[in-house]
PDB file of C-alpha atoms in Angstrom:
ATOM      1  CA  VAL A  60      61.950-242.305  78.927  1.00  0.00           C
ATOM      2  CA  LEU A  61      59.460-241.653  81.760  1.00  0.00           C
ATOM      3  CA  HIS A  62      62.159-241.325  84.393  1.00  0.00           C
ATOM      4  CA  HIS A  63      64.142-238.920  82.196  1.00  0.00           C
ATOM      5  CA  ALA A  64      61.072-236.757  81.559  1.00  0.00           C
ATOM      6  CA  LEU A  65      60.144-236.645  85.250  1.00  0.00           C
ATOM      7  CA  SER A  66      63.724-235.830  86.242  1.00  0.00           C
ATOM      8  CA  LEU A  67      64.056-233.069  83.654  1.00  0.00           C
ATOM      9  CA  TYR A  68      60.701-231.603  84.708  1.00  0.00           C
ATOM     10  CA  SER A  69      61.764-231.615  88.373  1.00  0.00           C
ATOM     11  CA  ILE A  70      65.183-230.079  87.693  1.00  0.00           C
ATOM     12  CA  ILE A  71      63.693-227.272  85.607  1.00  0.00           C
ATOM     13  CA  LEU A  72      61.022-226.644  88.244  1.00  0.00           C
ATOM     14  CA  SER A  73      63.686-226.432  90.950  1.00  0.00           C
ATOM     15  CA  LEU A  74      65.946-224.156  88.905  1.00  0.00           C
ATOM     16  CA  VAL A  75      63.134-221.776  88.001  1.00  0.00           C
ATOM     17  CA  SER A  76      61.655-221.641  91.509  1.00  0.00           C
ATOM     18  CA  GLY A  77      64.891-221.748  93.517  1.00  0.00           C
ATOM     19  CA  GLN A  78      63.308-224.375  95.793  1.00  0.00           C
ATOM     20  CA  GLY A  79      63.823-228.072  96.385  1.00  0.00           C
ATOM     21  CA  GLN A  80      67.497-228.284  95.394  1.00  0.00           C
ATOM     22  CA  TYR A  81      68.272-230.608  98.329  1.00  0.00           C
ATOM     23  CA  TYR A  82      65.785-233.160  97.033  1.00  0.00           C
ATOM     24  CA  ILE A  83      66.950-232.728  93.436  1.00  0.00           C
ATOM     25  CA  LEU A  84      70.528-233.422  94.533  1.00  0.00           C
ATOM     26  CA  MET A  85      69.456-236.597  96.307  1.00  0.00           C
ATOM     27  CA  VAL A  86      67.620-237.867  93.232  1.00  0.00           C
ATOM     28  CA  LEU A  87      70.519-236.946  90.928  1.00  0.00           C
ATOM     29  CA  PHE A  88      72.845-238.997  93.162  1.00  0.00           C
ATOM     30  CA  THR A  89      70.923-242.081  92.051  1.00  0.00           C
ATOM     31  CA  GLU A  90      72.583-241.705  88.651  1.00  0.00           C
ATOM     32  CA  SER A  91      75.877-242.853  90.227  1.00  0.00           C
ATOM     33  CA  THR A  92      74.790-246.400  89.306  1.00  0.00           C
ATOM     34  CA  THR A  93      74.739-245.603  85.578  1.00  0.00           C
ATOM     35  CA  PRO A  94      78.356-246.669  84.857  1.00  0.00           C
ATOM     36  CA  PHE A  95      77.578-250.153  86.195  1.00  0.00           C
ATOM     37  CA  VAL A  96      74.438-250.396  84.066  1.00  0.00           C
ATOM     38  CA  ASN A  97      76.377-249.279  80.977  1.00  0.00           C
ATOM     39  CA  LEU A  98      79.279-251.665  81.629  1.00  0.00           C
ATOM     40  CA  ARG A  99      76.830-254.540  82.046  1.00  0.00           C
ATOM     41  CA  TRP A 100      75.318-253.705  78.656  1.00  0.00           C
ATOM     42  CA  TYR A 101      78.734-253.455  76.947  1.00  0.00           C
ATOM     43  CA  LEU A 102      79.896-256.760  78.442  1.00  0.00           C
ATOM     44  CA  ASP A 103      76.666-258.450  77.364  1.00  0.00           C
ATOM     45  CA  ILE A 104      76.986-257.153  73.781  1.00  0.00           C
ATOM     46  CA  ALA A 105      80.655-258.188  73.709  1.00  0.00           C
ATOM     47  CA  GLY A 106      79.719-261.744  74.694  1.00  0.00           C
ATOM     48  CA  GLN A 107      81.451-261.476  78.077  1.00  0.00           C
ATOM     49  CA  LYS A 108      78.612-262.693  80.290  1.00  0.00           C
ATOM     50  CA  ASN A 109      80.860-265.499  81.556  1.00  0.00           C
ATOM     51  CA  SER A 110      83.731-263.197  82.538  1.00  0.00           C
ATOM     52  CA  LYS A 111      84.749-262.365  86.095  1.00  0.00           C
ATOM     53  CA  LEU A 112      84.351-258.675  85.279  1.00  0.00           C
ATOM     54  CA  TYR A 113      80.684-259.268  84.406  1.00  0.00           C
ATOM     55  CA  VAL A 114      80.122-260.996  87.762  1.00  0.00           C
ATOM     56  CA  PHE A 115      82.003-258.333  89.747  1.00  0.00           C
ATOM     57  CA  ASN A 116      80.135-255.584  87.916  1.00  0.00           C
ATOM     58  CA  GLY A 117      76.832-257.311  88.701  1.00  0.00           C
ATOM     59  CA  VAL A 118      77.669-257.437  92.401  1.00  0.00           C
ATOM     60  CA  ALA A 119      78.740-253.763  92.318  1.00  0.00           C
ATOM     61  CA  LEU A 120      75.533-252.861  90.466  1.00  0.00           C
ATOM     62  CA  PHE A 121      73.441-254.667  93.077  1.00  0.00           C
ATOM     63  CA  PHE A 122      75.081-252.966  96.068  1.00  0.00           C
ATOM     64  CA  GLY A 123      75.333-249.613  94.304  1.00  0.00           C
ATOM     65  CA  TRP A 124      71.642-249.747  93.418  1.00  0.00           C
ATOM     66  CA  LEU A 125      70.748-250.809  96.951  1.00  0.00           C
ATOM     67  CA  VAL A 126      72.545-247.815  98.457  1.00  0.00           C
ATOM     68  CA  ALA A 127      72.032-245.140  95.789  1.00  0.00           C
ATOM     69  CA  ARG A 128      68.491-245.950  94.760  1.00  0.00           C
ATOM     70  CA  VAL A 129      66.756-247.980  97.467  1.00  0.00           C
ATOM     71  CA  PHE A 130      68.241-246.719 100.758  1.00  0.00           C
ATOM     72  CA  LEU A 131      68.520-243.179  99.404  1.00  0.00           C
ATOM     73  CA  PHE A 132      64.836-243.045  98.479  1.00  0.00           C
ATOM     74  CA  ILE A 133      63.901-244.413 101.901  1.00  0.00           C
ATOM     75  CA  PHE A 134      65.948-241.587 103.431  1.00  0.00           C
ATOM     76  CA  PHE A 135      64.402-239.134 100.938  1.00  0.00           C
ATOM     77  CA  PHE A 136      60.866-239.961 102.076  1.00  0.00           C
ATOM     78  CA  TYR A 137      61.878-240.013 105.746  1.00  0.00           C
ATOM     79  CA  HIS A 138      63.469-236.567 105.393  1.00  0.00           C
ATOM     80  CA  MET A 139      60.592-235.146 103.383  1.00  0.00           C
ATOM     81  CA  PHE A 140      57.933-236.268 105.829  1.00  0.00           C
ATOM     82  CA  SER A 141      59.934-235.391 108.951  1.00  0.00           C
ATOM     83  CA  HIS A 142      60.289-231.854 107.512  1.00  0.00           C
ATOM     84  CA  PHE A 143      56.803-231.737 106.061  1.00  0.00           C
ATOM     85  CA  ASP A 144      56.078-228.398 107.710  1.00  0.00           C
ATOM     86  CA  GLN A 145      58.802-226.888 105.491  1.00  0.00           C
ATOM     87  CA  VAL A 146      57.803-228.907 102.417  1.00  0.00           C
ATOM     88  CA  LYS A 147      54.273-227.466 102.662  1.00  0.00           C
ATOM     89  CA  LYS A 148      55.757-223.964 102.184  1.00  0.00           C
ATOM     90  CA  VAL A 149      56.980-224.832  98.669  1.00  0.00           C
ATOM     91  CA  PHE A 150      54.854-223.242  95.927  1.00  0.00           C
ATOM     92  CA  SER A 151      51.827-225.310  94.866  1.00  0.00           C
ATOM     93  CA  LEU A 152      53.179-226.950  91.700  1.00  0.00           C
ATOM     94  CA  GLY A 153      56.458-227.793  93.457  1.00  0.00           C
ATOM     95  CA  PHE A 154      54.637-229.182  96.479  1.00  0.00           C
ATOM     96  CA  TYR A 155      52.400-231.477  94.441  1.00  0.00           C
ATOM     97  CA  SER A 156      55.349-232.490  92.296  1.00  0.00           C
ATOM     98  CA  LEU A 157      57.237-233.484  95.465  1.00  0.00           C
ATOM     99  CA  LEU A 158      54.284-235.662  96.423  1.00  0.00           C
ATOM    100  CA  THR A 159      53.993-237.400  93.038  1.00  0.00           C
ATOM    101  CA  VAL A 160      57.298-237.518  91.123  1.00  0.00           C
ATOM    102  CA  PRO A 161      59.531-239.165  93.787  1.00  0.00           C
ATOM    103  CA  PRO A 162      57.088-242.018  94.489  1.00  0.00           C
ATOM    104  CA  VAL A 163      56.901-242.807  90.756  1.00  0.00           C
ATOM    105  CA  LEU A 164      60.707-242.793  90.487  1.00  0.00           C
ATOM    106  CA  ALA A 165      60.998-244.906  93.648  1.00  0.00           C
ATOM    107  CA  LEU A 166      58.570-247.516  92.292  1.00  0.00           C
ATOM    108  CA  MET A 167      60.596-247.719  89.090  1.00  0.00           C
ATOM    109  CA  ASN A 168      63.813-248.093  91.108  1.00  0.00           C
ATOM    110  CA  PHE A 169      62.318-250.829  93.314  1.00  0.00           C
ATOM    111  CA  PHE A 170      61.051-252.676  90.236  1.00  0.00           C
ATOM    112  CA  TRP A 171      64.498-252.565  88.611  1.00  0.00           C
ATOM    113  CA  PHE A 172      66.189-253.521  91.893  1.00  0.00           C
ATOM    114  CA  TRP A 173      64.050-256.656  91.995  1.00  0.00           C
ATOM    115  CA  LYS A 174      65.153-257.513  88.430  1.00  0.00           C
ATOM    116  CA  ILE A 175      68.812-256.788  89.298  1.00  0.00           C
ATOM    117  CA  ALA A 176      68.590-259.022  92.379  1.00  0.00           C
ATOM    118  CA  LYS A 177      67.075-261.872  90.344  1.00  0.00           C
ATOM    119  CA  GLY A 178      69.738-261.413  87.660  1.00  0.00           C
ATOM    120  CA  LEU A 179      72.512-261.445  90.247  1.00  0.00           C
ATOM    121  CA  VAL A 180      71.247-264.689  91.763  1.00  0.00           C
ATOM    122  CA  LYS A 181      71.098-266.237  88.283  1.00  0.00           C
ATOM    123  CA  THR A 182      74.592-264.997  87.352  1.00  0.00           C
ATOM    124  CA  LEU A 183      76.144-266.135  90.636  1.00  0.00           C
ATOM    125  CA  SER A 184      74.557-269.586  90.370  1.00  0.00           C
ATOM    126  CA  LYS A 185      75.890-269.965  86.816  1.00  0.00           C
ATOM    127  CA  ALA A 186      79.358-268.828  87.948  1.00  0.00           C
ATOM    128  CA  ARG A 187      79.279-271.380  90.774  1.00  0.00           C
ATOM    129  CA  HIS A 188      78.350-274.222  88.411  1.00  0.00           C
ATOM    130  CA  ARG A 189      81.230-273.329  86.047  1.00  0.00           C
ATOM    131  CA  GLN A 190      83.769-273.818  88.823  1.00  0.00           C
TER     132      GLN A 190
END
């Protein structure tokens, strides 16, 4: 719920102000991992945690999350701080939002990446023992 509220707030702020669309686009790209999250949930509910599709989806979720949510946020912060002279020209609310909202979202993404990595290790070790 928090990440949806922060994202909606940021999108509306960007649309109303006409500023920060580049950063909004980067953060929206993180949602490209959602199909893998949803498929994992459906396979779990369907009792398919032992299927090859569940394992392949878990690997895809791990690498997708790594690229779209971890590496992308690292690039986001690198870009923002290497262009900080331009970022400072954003109106006050937008500027302070750029300094607070992305770090909160990044912390949430890193937390979930840790859980995904632990889950992948557990799933792969179970798959190995079944063979």
